Structure formats: C-alpha cells, structure tokens
XYZ file of C-alpha atoms in Angstrom:
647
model
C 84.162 156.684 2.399
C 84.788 157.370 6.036
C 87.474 155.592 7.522
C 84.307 154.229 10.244
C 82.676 152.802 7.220
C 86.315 151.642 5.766
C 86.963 149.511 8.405
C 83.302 148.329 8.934
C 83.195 147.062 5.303
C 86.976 145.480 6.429
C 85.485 144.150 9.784
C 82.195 142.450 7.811
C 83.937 140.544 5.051
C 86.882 139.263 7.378
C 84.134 137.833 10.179
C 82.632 136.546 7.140
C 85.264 135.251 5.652
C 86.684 133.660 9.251
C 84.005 132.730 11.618
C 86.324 131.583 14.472
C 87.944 134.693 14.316
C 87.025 136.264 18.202
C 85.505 139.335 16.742
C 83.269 137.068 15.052
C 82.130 135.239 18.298
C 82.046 138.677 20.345
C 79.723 139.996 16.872
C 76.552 137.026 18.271
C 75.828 134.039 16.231
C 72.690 135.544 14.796
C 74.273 138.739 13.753
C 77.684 136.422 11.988
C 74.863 134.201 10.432
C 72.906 137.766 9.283
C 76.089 139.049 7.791
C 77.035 135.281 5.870
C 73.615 135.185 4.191
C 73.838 139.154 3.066
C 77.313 138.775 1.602
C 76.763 135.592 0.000
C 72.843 134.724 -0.593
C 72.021 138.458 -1.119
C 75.275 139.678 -2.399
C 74.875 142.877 -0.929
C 77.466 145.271 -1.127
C 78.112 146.625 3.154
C 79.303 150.065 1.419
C 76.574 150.148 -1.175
C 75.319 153.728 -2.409
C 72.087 152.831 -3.787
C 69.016 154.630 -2.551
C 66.690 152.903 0.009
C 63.998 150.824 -1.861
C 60.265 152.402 -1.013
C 57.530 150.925 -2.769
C 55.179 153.383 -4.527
C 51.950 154.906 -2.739
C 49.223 152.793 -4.060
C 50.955 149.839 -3.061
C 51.468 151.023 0.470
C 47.576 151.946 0.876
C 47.122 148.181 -0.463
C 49.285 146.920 2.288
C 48.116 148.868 4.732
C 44.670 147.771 4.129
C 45.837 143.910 4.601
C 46.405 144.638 8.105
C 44.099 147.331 9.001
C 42.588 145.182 12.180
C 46.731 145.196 13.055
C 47.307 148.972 12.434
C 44.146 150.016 14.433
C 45.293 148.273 17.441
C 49.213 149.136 17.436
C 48.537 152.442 16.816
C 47.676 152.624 19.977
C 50.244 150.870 21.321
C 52.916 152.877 19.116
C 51.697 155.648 20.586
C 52.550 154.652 24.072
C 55.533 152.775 23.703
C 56.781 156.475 21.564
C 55.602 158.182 25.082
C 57.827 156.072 27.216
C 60.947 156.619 25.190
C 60.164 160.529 24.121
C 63.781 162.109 24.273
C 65.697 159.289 23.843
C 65.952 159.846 20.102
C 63.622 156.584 18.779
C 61.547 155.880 16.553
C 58.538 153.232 16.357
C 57.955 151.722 13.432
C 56.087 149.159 11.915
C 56.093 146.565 9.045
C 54.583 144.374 7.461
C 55.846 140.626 7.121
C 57.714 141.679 4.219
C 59.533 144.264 5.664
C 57.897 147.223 4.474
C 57.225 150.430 7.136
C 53.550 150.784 7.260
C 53.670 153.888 10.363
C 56.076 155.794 11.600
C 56.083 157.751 14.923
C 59.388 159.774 15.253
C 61.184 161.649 17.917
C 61.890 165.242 16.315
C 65.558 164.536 17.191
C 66.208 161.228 15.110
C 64.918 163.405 11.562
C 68.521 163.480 10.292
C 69.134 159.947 10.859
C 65.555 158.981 9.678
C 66.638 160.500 6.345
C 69.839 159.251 5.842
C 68.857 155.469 6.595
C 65.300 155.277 4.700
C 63.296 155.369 7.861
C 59.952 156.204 6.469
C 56.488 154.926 5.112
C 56.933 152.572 2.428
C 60.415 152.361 2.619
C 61.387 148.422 2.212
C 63.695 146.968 5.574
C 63.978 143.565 4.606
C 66.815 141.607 5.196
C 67.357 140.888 1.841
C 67.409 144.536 0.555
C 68.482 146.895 3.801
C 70.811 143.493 4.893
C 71.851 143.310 8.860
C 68.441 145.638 10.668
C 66.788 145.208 13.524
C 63.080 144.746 10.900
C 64.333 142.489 8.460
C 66.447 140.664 10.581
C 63.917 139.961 13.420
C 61.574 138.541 10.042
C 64.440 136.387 9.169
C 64.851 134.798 12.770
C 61.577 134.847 13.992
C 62.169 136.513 17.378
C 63.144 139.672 19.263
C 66.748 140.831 18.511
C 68.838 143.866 19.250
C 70.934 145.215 16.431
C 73.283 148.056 17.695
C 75.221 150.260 15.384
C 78.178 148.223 13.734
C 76.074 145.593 14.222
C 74.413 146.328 10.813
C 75.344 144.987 7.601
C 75.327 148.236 5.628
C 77.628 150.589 6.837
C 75.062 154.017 6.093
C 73.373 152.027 8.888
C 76.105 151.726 11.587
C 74.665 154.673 13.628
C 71.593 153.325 14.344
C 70.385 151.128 17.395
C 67.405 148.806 16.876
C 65.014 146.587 18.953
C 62.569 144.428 17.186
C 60.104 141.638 17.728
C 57.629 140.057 15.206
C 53.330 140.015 15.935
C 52.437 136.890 15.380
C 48.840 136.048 14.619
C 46.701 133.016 16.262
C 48.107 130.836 13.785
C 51.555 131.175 14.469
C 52.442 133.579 11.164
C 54.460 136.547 11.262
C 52.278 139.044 9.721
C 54.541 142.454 11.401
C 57.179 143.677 13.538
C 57.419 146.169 15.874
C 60.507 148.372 15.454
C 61.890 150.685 18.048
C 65.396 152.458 16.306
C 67.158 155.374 17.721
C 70.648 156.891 17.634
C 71.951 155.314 21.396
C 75.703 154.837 21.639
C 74.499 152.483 24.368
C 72.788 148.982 23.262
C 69.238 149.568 25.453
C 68.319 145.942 26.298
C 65.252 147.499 28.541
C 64.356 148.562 25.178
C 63.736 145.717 23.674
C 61.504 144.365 26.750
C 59.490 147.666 25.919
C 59.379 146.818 22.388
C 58.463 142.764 23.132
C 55.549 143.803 25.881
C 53.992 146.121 23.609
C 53.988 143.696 20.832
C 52.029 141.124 23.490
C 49.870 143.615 23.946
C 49.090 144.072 20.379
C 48.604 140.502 19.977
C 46.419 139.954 22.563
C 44.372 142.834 21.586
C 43.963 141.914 18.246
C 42.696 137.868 18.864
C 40.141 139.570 21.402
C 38.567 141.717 18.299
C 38.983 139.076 15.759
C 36.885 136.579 17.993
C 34.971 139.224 19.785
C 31.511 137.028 18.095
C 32.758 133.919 20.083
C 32.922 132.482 23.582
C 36.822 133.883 25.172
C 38.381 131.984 28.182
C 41.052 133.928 30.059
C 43.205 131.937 32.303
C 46.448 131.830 34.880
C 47.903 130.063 37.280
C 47.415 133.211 39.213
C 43.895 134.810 40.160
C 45.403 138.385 40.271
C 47.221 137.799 37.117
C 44.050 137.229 35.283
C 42.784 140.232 33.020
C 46.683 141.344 32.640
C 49.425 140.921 29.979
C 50.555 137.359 31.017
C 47.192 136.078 31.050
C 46.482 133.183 28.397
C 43.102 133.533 26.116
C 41.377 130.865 24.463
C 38.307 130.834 21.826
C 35.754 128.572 22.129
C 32.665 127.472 20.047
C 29.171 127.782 21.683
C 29.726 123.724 21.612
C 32.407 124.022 23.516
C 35.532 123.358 20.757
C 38.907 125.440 20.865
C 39.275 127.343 17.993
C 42.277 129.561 18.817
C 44.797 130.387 21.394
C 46.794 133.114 22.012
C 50.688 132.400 22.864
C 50.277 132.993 26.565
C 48.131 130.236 26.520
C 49.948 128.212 24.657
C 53.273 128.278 27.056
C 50.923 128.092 29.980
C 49.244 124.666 28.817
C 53.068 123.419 27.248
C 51.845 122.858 23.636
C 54.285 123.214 21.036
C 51.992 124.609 18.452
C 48.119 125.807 18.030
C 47.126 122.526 16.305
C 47.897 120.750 20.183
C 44.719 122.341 21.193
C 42.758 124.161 18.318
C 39.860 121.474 17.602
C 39.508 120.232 21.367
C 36.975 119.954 23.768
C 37.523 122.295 27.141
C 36.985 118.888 28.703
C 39.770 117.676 26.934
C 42.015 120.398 28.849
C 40.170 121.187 32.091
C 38.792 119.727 34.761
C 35.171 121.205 34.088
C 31.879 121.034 31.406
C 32.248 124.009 29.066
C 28.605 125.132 30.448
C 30.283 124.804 33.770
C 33.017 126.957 32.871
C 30.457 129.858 31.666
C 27.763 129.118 34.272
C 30.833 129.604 37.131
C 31.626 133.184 35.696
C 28.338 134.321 35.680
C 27.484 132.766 38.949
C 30.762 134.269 40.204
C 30.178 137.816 38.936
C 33.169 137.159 36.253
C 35.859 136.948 39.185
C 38.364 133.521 37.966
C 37.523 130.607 39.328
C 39.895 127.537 40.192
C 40.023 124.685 37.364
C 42.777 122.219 37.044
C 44.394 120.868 33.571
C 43.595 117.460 32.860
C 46.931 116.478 31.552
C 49.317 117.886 34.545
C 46.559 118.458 37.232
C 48.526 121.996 37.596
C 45.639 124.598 38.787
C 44.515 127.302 36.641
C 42.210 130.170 37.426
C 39.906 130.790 34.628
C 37.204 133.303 33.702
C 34.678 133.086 30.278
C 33.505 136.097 28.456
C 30.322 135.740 26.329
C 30.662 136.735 22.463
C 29.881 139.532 21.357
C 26.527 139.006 19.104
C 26.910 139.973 15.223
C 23.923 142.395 14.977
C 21.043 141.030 13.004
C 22.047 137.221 12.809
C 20.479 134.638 14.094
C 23.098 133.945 16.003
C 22.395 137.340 17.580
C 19.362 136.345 18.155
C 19.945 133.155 20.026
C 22.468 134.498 22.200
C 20.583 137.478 22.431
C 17.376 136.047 23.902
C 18.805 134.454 27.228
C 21.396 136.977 27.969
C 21.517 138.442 30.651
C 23.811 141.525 31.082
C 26.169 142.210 34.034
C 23.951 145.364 34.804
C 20.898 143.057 35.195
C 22.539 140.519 37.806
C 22.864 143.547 40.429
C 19.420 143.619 41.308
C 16.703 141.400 42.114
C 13.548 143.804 42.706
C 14.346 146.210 44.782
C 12.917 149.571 42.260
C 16.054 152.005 43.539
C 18.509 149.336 41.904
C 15.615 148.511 39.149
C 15.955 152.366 38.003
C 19.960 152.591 38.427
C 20.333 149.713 36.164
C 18.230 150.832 33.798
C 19.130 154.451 33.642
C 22.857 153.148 33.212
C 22.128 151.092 30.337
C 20.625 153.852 28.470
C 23.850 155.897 28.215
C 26.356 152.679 27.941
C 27.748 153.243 25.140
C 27.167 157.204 24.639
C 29.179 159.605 25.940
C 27.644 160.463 29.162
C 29.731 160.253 32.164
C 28.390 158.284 35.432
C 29.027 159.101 38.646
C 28.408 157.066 41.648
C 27.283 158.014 44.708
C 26.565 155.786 48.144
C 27.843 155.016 51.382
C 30.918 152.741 51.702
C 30.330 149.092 50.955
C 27.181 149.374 48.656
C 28.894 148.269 45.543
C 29.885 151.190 44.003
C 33.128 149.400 42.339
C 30.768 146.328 41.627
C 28.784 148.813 39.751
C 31.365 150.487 37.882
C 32.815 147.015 36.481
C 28.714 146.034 35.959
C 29.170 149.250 33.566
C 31.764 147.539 31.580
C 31.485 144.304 31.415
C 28.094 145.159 29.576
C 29.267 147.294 27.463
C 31.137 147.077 23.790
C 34.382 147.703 25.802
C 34.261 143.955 27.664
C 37.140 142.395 26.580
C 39.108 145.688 26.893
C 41.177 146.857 30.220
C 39.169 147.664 33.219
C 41.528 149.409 35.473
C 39.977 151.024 39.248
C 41.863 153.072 41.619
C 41.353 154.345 45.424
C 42.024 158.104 45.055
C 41.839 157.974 48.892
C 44.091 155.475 49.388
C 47.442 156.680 47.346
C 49.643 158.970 49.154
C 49.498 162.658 47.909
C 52.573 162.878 46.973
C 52.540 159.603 44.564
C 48.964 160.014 42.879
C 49.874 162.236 40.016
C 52.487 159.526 39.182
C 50.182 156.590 39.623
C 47.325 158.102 37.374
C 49.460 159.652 34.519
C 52.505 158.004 34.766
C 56.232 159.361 33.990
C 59.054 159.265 31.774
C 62.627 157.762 33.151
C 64.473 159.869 35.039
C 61.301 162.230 35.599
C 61.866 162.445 39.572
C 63.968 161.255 42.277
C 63.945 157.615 42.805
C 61.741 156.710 39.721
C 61.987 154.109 38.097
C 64.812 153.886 35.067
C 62.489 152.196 33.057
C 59.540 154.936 33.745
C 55.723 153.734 34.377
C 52.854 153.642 32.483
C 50.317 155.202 34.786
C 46.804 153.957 35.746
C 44.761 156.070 32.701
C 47.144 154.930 30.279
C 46.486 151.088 31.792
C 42.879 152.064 30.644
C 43.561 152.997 27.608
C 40.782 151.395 25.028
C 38.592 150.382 28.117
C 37.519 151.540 31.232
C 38.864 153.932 34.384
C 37.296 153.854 37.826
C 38.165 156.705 39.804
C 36.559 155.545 43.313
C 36.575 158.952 46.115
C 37.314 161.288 43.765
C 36.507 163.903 45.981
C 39.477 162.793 48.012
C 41.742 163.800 44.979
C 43.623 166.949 45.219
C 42.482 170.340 43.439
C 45.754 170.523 41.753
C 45.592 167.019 40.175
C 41.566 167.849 39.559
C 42.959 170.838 36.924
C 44.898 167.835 34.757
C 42.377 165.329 35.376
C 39.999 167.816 33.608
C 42.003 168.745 31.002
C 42.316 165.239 30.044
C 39.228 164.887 29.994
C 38.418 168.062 27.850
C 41.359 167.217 25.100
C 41.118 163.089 25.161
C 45.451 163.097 25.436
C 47.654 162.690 28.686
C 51.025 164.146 29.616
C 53.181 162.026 31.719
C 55.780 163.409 34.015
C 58.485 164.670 32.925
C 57.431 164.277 29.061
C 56.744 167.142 26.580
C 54.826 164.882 24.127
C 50.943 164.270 25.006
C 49.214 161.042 24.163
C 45.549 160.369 22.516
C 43.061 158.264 25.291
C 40.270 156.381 24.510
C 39.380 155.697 27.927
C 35.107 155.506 29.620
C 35.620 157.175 32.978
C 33.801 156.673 35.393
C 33.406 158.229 39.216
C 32.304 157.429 42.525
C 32.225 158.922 45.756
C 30.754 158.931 49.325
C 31.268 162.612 49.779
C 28.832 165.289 49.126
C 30.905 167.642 46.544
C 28.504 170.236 46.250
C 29.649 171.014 50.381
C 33.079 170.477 48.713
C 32.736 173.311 46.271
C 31.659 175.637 48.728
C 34.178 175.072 50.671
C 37.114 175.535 47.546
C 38.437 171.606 47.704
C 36.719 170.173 44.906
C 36.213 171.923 41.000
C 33.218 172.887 40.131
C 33.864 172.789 36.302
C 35.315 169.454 36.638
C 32.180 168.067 38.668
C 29.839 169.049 36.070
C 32.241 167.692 33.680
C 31.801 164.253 35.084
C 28.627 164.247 36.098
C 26.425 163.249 32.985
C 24.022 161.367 34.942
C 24.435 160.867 39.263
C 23.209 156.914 40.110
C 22.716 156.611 44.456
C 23.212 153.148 45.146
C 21.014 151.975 48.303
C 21.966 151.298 51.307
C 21.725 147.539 52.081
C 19.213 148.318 55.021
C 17.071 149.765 52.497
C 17.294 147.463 50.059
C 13.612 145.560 49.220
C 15.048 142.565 47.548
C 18.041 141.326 50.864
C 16.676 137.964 50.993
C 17.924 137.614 47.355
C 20.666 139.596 47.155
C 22.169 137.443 50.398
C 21.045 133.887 48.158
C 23.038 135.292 45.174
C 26.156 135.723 47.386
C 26.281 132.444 48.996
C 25.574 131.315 45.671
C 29.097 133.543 44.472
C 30.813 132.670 47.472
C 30.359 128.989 47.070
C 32.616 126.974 44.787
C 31.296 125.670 41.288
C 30.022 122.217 42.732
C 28.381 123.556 46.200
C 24.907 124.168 46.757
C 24.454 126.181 49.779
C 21.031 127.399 51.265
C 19.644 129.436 54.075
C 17.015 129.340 56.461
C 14.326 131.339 57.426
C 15.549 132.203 60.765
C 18.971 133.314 59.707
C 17.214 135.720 56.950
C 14.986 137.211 59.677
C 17.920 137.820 61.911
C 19.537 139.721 59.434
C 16.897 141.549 58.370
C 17.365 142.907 62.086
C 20.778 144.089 61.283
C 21.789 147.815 60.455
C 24.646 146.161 58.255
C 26.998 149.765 58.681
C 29.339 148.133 55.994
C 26.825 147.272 53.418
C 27.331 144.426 50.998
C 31.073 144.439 52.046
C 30.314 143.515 55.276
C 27.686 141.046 54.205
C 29.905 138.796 51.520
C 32.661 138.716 53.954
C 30.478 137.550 56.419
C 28.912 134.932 54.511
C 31.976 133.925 52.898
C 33.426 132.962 56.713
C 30.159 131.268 57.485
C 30.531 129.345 54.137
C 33.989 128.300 55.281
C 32.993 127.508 58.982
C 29.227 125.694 58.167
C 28.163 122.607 59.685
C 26.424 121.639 56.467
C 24.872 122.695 53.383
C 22.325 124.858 54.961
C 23.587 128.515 56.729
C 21.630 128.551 60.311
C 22.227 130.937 63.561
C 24.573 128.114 65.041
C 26.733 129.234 61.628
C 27.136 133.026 62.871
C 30.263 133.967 64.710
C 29.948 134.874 68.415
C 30.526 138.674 67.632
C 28.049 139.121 65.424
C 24.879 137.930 67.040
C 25.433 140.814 69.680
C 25.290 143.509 67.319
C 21.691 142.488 66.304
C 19.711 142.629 69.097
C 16.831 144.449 68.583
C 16.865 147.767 70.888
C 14.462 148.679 72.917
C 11.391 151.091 71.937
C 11.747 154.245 73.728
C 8.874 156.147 75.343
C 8.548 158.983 72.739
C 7.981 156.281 70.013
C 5.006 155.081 71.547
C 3.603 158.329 72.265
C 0.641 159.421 70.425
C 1.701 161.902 67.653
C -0.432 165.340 67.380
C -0.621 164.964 63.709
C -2.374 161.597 64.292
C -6.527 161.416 65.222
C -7.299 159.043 67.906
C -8.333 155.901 65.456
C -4.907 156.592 63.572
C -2.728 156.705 67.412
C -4.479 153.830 68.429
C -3.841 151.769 65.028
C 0.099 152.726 65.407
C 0.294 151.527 68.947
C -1.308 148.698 67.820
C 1.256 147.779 65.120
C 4.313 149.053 67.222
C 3.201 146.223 69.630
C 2.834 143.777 66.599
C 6.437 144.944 65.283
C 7.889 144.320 68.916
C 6.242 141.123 69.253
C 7.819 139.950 65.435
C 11.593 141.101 66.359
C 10.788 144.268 63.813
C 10.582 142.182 61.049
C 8.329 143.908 58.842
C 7.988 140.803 56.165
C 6.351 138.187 58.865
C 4.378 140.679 60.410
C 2.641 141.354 56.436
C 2.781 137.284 56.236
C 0.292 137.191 59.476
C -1.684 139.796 58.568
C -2.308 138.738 54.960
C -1.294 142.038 53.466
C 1.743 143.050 50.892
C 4.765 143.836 52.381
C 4.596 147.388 50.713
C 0.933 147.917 52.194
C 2.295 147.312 55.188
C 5.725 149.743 54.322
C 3.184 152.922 53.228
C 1.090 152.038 56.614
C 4.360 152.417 58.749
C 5.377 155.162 57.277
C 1.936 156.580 57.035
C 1.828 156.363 60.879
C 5.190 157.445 61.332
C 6.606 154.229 62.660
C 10.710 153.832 62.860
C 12.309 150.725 64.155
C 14.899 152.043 67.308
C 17.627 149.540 66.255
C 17.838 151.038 62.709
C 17.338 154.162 60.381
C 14.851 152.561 58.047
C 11.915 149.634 59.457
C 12.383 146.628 56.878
C-alpha cells in the first residue's frame, strides 16, 4: 500500500469515526455522510483489492434496451459535452439508475486511469459497491455533486475527479446520471455546470419525443428565452388537461412536484382558453405570445406546438384533416408562392438541400423556419445566422465553435458554436454568399462528412443538422469572379425556391389582413379599408414584407380604432406613394402594335391614370378578371411609371 493510500484509509476512518474533527467539516457534509454510510451500512473496506463489479453482457444489452429513448438522445449530447472538454483528460459516462455504465466516451489520455478504476461498459458505480464516486453518489443524493480525488471512499479511486448529475424523467425518477471523470489535480466546478446543462438538455429532449403525439406548450417569462435551455414545456391533451411537465416548468410556475399541475386545465394556470392558446400560435406564426398565471398574475410568454400525428390512427386522422402546415400559412393565392410551397414540401424530409433566393425583406428567414416547423424536426433546435452580419474575423468561431483556451481572449469555458446549437434540428445560413471562401472549404466539408471540428480541438463531432441557405446575391457572378465555391454551391443547392417580391405578389390584400391579424394581440380584431389597400397597392414597398409588418405594426399601435384608414399612416409614408407621372414615351404608340392595338393601350393607360394605377378596380369597372386584365397590360406593353411591375 502506498503511503497516499495509507493515510487516506487513516484520514477516512478517523473523519468517520470523529465528525467534528475540522478535516471532517473542510471534507463537505455530503461527502462525511457518503463516507459514514460506506464504512458502516456498506462495510466497505477504503483499501479493498477486489476487482470492480461489471455485470455480464447480456445483462448490459437488457439494460441498455430499458433506456434506449435515453441513450439515443444523450448520445448526442455525450458527444458534445466530450468535444468541449477534449484534452482535459475526461471521460463521459453514463448509467443507469442503478449505477451501472451503459456508454463510455473517453479521452485517449485517461486509458490508464480508466483501467485501473473500472471505468467501462457494464462496470457497476454504485455507491454501495464502488463507495464515495461522483455516479453512485450523485444516485444516493439526488443532485449534482463534485467528488475530487481524496474525496473518494476507495482509495484505488483517489486520483480521479468527478462531476455528476442525475436525468430525471417527467415523473420526477432518477432513471441515469451523467458522469464527467478525469484525472484534474484541480476540482473543475465549470465542469460540473457542463455536466448539469447537458443533462437539461437531455431531459428536455427526451419529454419532447416521448410526447411528440400530443399538444407541447413552451413557456418563459422571457420572449427571447423561449425555444432555449431555460424554457419550461408542458403536455397537454387535445381537451386541454396537463399531462406532464418538464422541471423548467415546474420552478417557473413554483410547484413542488408534477402532481401540482399534471391533471389540470391550462385555464387552471393561465390566463387564456386552451383553443386560445393554440389558435394565438398559429395566428402568430408560432412567435410566444404574452399570457399571465392565474395564481401570481406573473407574465409568461408562451408558444403551442401541435402533436405530432401517430401514422394510421384515427387520431391521425382527426388531427390530420384540419391541419394546416406552417408551409401552407405563407401564401394565400398568389401561384409563385403556391409552387414554392409546394415544391418545398416535396423534399421536407429527404435529403435535398434548399436554397433561398429573393430580395431583402421577402421572407426568406420566415421561409426557412416555415421549412421546419413542418417538418419531423419541429420540436428540435432551429438556430439562423446573418453570415453578413458577423465580423470576419469572429464567424469561424460563431459557426463551429472552440475549445478553451483555443485563441486569445476566448472564453475559459469554450463555446458551442451555432451548427452545433443545431444539432438534431435545423441551420439557417441567411447571405451565404457573404461568407468567406476560406470558411466555404469547412463549411463543405461538413457538409460532405456529417462531423464538425471546433477550434482548437483535434476530435471531430457527428451532426445531424437540415441546412438550409439563402441569399440575395447572384453566386453564379460570384463564381466567376473566384469569391464563392462552386463545388460547395452545387452542394447546397438541391432545389433553388425565388421568393416574390411583395410588388409582385397577386394575393397583398391578404397577405397585409394576415399581418394585422399577427400583429394584433390574441383578443383584437383589427380590419382595413378599401382605401388604405388601394393606396398600398400604389406602393413599390423596396423593403418587402419587412417593411410592411413594421409598418402595420406602428399603425396598429397608433390607430384611432379598430379599423386601419389613411388618417392611420404616418406623415412620411404617404409621400412615398404618390403615383408618378406617365412620361411621353409611355404613351407613344409602339411599332410592334397595329393601330386598333395603339389605340386600345392609350385607351387603358388613360383608364389606369384615371384609377391611381390600380389594376384591381380598374378589372372591377370593367367586369373582367383581374388576370384578363394582367395578360392585356402586358400584352400591350403597359408599365406603371411609379413601379417595376403594374398591380
């Protein structure tokens, strides 16, 4: 025996023996109490030889199956949380509720200690067996805990630092812990906040799949927090009744335990019908919306997910028949939009990649979210990022993340970067043509090998990310010209989807009711009038959608009443649409025109002038379709001066 473990052995049974003794106090309450019940419930031996217990192989499939919906998810998780701490001599491991490791990921430079201290798959870490560990222990008390080095019971264990925290299931059960051990002199309490986040994570990730078929509530007392981490999530009947909560929501609502809410109404929490709740997200386009708790008053912001139908039941069926996708609610007749939507629902969930194309404000962000919110990956991350708008120098950082200590002035705890943030759902890269060629090589080579290398790290990571691309550039110009990759465009570009132009869009009138309608909150009902529609059907509308919901939005704030009219428009904006005036060569007879066909255009110019350009009165007067009247105009080669396109 070395004299390390000599006087450890000394050290355990004399702290045991005398609790008040300093050392004991200095040793942490939990760890004394650890040490009490292993010397005199388990009667372990701290200086025992025996070999580590591992259960045999058939058993460990067995277990392994019990919590496959578990394993499947923390993988994932493992994986990452092993990328953040590569070099630092850890491993991630994880048990069961019995303390037995399940998986294993190991840093190359913790082997020797992994086989010394029985650090592998089916190996048993209980308390009661291993004594003092960071696995069994955390079982025993039911919450994270740090156990460094002399910490542990056993003394073939002293050189070991662990973090640990237990998964807990809906229902409040341990059913596995999340183990991050290493070889640190140093006791790594950023560690265990690694170890704790990732095990929210998992949790979270797991109630989302196990009540994918039913109605999911995410909530915060934050909009921007909603969607993230902290967010609470609740499960709901199609009648409206809680049936589970993850711990988020739990704190967030102050109940002590799942039965203070599992069995309720929503209208025994919130402020709002349960049909409200869903018919506000929809109406909304899924963005949270303000509720208030019923027994505080304290404000949430809340957003409902539909389930996700069980094919072939009737269930399916019934939720199936009224559904409308997120796809679906981005057009409302104009044929463009008609055959983007449909063209993107044909390769949702194959592996084709989209990219977006349009001018800035048409939506091309709405779209990509559209994409996956309808999609099997809806209750998964949906993460979008401006390559335009990151600094050069910081992008490579921000989309693949680094390792501590990877560059001056990063962080000490490293950072996850935006694709790993995806990981499971969805990426948005929006102006990718802005990103540089040397970042285009990585981006395409994880695309090509599914795995990402953050800075500063020699250990890639499996993805399972849908990307998706937009873009207001023409890239083919871009490839001539040497600043965009031509093996990387055709890479992403599985199918190219040109979103309209608002000017050009046939179904404004619409479109503009649906975003009053989104703009408004859950108990308004806002209209518009004629006059207002025409007057914007005037407008060249250079910022697209953008530029229309924020100008509706301050018009909603600022009305007189229920109904938007001109006296609602700010000052500014009525000068940009007056109508220009026609010049000369417009009205000139065109050579490719006969006489009849000259004389029926000036005719109709002088009709157009007369109705402010507005080619949907003009068709009203003259008893016509508005697209008979379109093909006439353009037949005749009609423009309107104020715009690009007549409407």
């Amino acid at each position: 025996m070395s004299k390390f473990a000599v006087e450890h052995v000394r050290r355990v049974r004399s702290v045991v023996q005398d609790r008040t003794r300093p050392d004991a106090i200095a040793s942490g309450s939990r760890i004394t109490q650890s040490w009490i019940r292993c010397l005199n419930e388990y009667q372990l031996d701290p200086d025992t030889s025996e070999e580590p217990e591992v259960i045999g192989h058939v058993e460990l499939q067995e277990r392994q199956a019990r919590l496959a919906d578990i394993q499947s998810v923390a993988d994932i998780e493992m994986a990452n949380l092993y990328q953040q701490l590569a070099g630092s001599g850890y491993a991630i491991m994880l048990t069961d509720c019995d303390g037995v490791l399940l998986n294993y990921f190991g840093d190359p430079s913790f082997t020797h200690a992994a086989s010394k201290s029985g650090l592998m798959q089916g190996a048993v870490w209980s308390e009661r067996v291993q004594g003092t560990n960071g696995m069994g222990t955390c079982l025993v008390e039911r919450r994270p805990i740090t156990v460094h080095q002399d910490e542990h019971f056993l003394s073939r264990n002293i050189g070991l630092s662990c973090a640990a925290a237990p998964v807990y299931n809906h229902e409040r059960q341990i059913v596995a812990v999340l183990d991050a051990s290493g070889e640190s002199r140093l006791a790594q309490q950023h560690t265990l906040a690694l170890v704790t986040m990732s095990v929210q994570m998992i949790e979270n990730r797991v109630f989302l799949h196990q009540f994918r078929h039913e109605y999911i509530v995410h909530f915060h007392n934050r909009p921007e927090f909603v969607g993230t981490l902290s967010e609470g999530a609740i499960a709901v009947s199609p009648a409206g009744t809680v049936l589970a909560a993850t711990r988020c929501a739990l704190f967030q609502l102050g109940a002590r335990c799942p039965a203070d809410v599992i069995g309720r109404g929503i209208t025994e929490l919130f402020n709002i019908s349960f049909s409200g709740l869903v018919d506000s997200s929809v109406k909304k386009a899924f963005h949270p919306v303000p509720i208030f708790e019923i027994r505080s008053g304290a404000r949430f912001f809340a957003v409902t997910y539909p389930p996700v139908p069980v094919p072939g039941s009737l269930r399916a069926r019934a939720v199936e028949q009224p559904a409308v996708s997120a796809l679906d609610k981005l057009e409302w007749g104009d044929a463009p939009m008609a055959r983007n939507v449909q063209m993107a629902k044909r390769v949702l969930e194959r592996n084709v990649g989209i990219m977006l194309f349009g001018e800035t404000g048409t939506g091309k962000e709405m779209f990509a979210k559209a994409v996956h919110l309808s999609g099997s990956r809806v209750h998964k991350p949906f993460v979008a990022i401006n390559c335009a708008s990151i600094p050069e120098s910081l992008i490579e950082s921000e989309l693949f993340g680094y390792k501590p200590g990877a560059f001056t002035g990063a962080s000490k705890e490293g950072q996850r970067g935006k694709i790993f943030q995806a990981n499971g759902g969805t990426l948005f890269l929006d102006e990718i043509g802005d990103m540089p060629v040397a970042l285009q090589a990585r981006l395409l080579r994880v695309l090509e090998e599914r795995e990402v290398l953050p800075l500063g790290s020699d250990t890639p990571v499996k993805l399972d990310i849908r990307l998706l691309c937009a873009t207001h550039c023409d890239l083919q110009k871009k490839i001539a010209l040497g600043e965009f990759r031509e093996d990387l465009y055709y890479r992403l570009q599985g199918i190219a989807i040109t979103l309209p132009p608002l000017r050009e869009r046939a179904d404004r009138h619409e479109l503009i009711r649906q975003l009053i309608a989104q703009e408004s909150e859950p108990d308004e009902r806002i209209g518009i009038d004629q006059a207002l529609l025409e007057l914007f059907d005037l407008h060249r509308w250079p910022g697209n959608i953008r530029q229309l919901r924020h100008l509706l939005r301050t018009m909603i704030a600022l009305r007189e009443s229920d109904q938007l009219t001109l006296k609602d428009l700010p000052p500014e904006f009525c000068a940009a649409c007056a109508p220009a005036p026609v010049p000369e060569a417009e009205c000139a007879p065109q050579e490719d025109l006969n006489p009849l066909e000259n004389a029926e255009r000036q005719a109709l110019i002088e009709e157009l002038k007369r109705h402010g350009w507005n080619i949907t009165t003009l068709a009203r007067q003259l008893k016509i379709s508005r697209n008979t009247l379109y093909r006439k105009v353009q037949r005749l080669h009609i423009k309107n001066p104020g715009k690009t396109v007549l409407h």
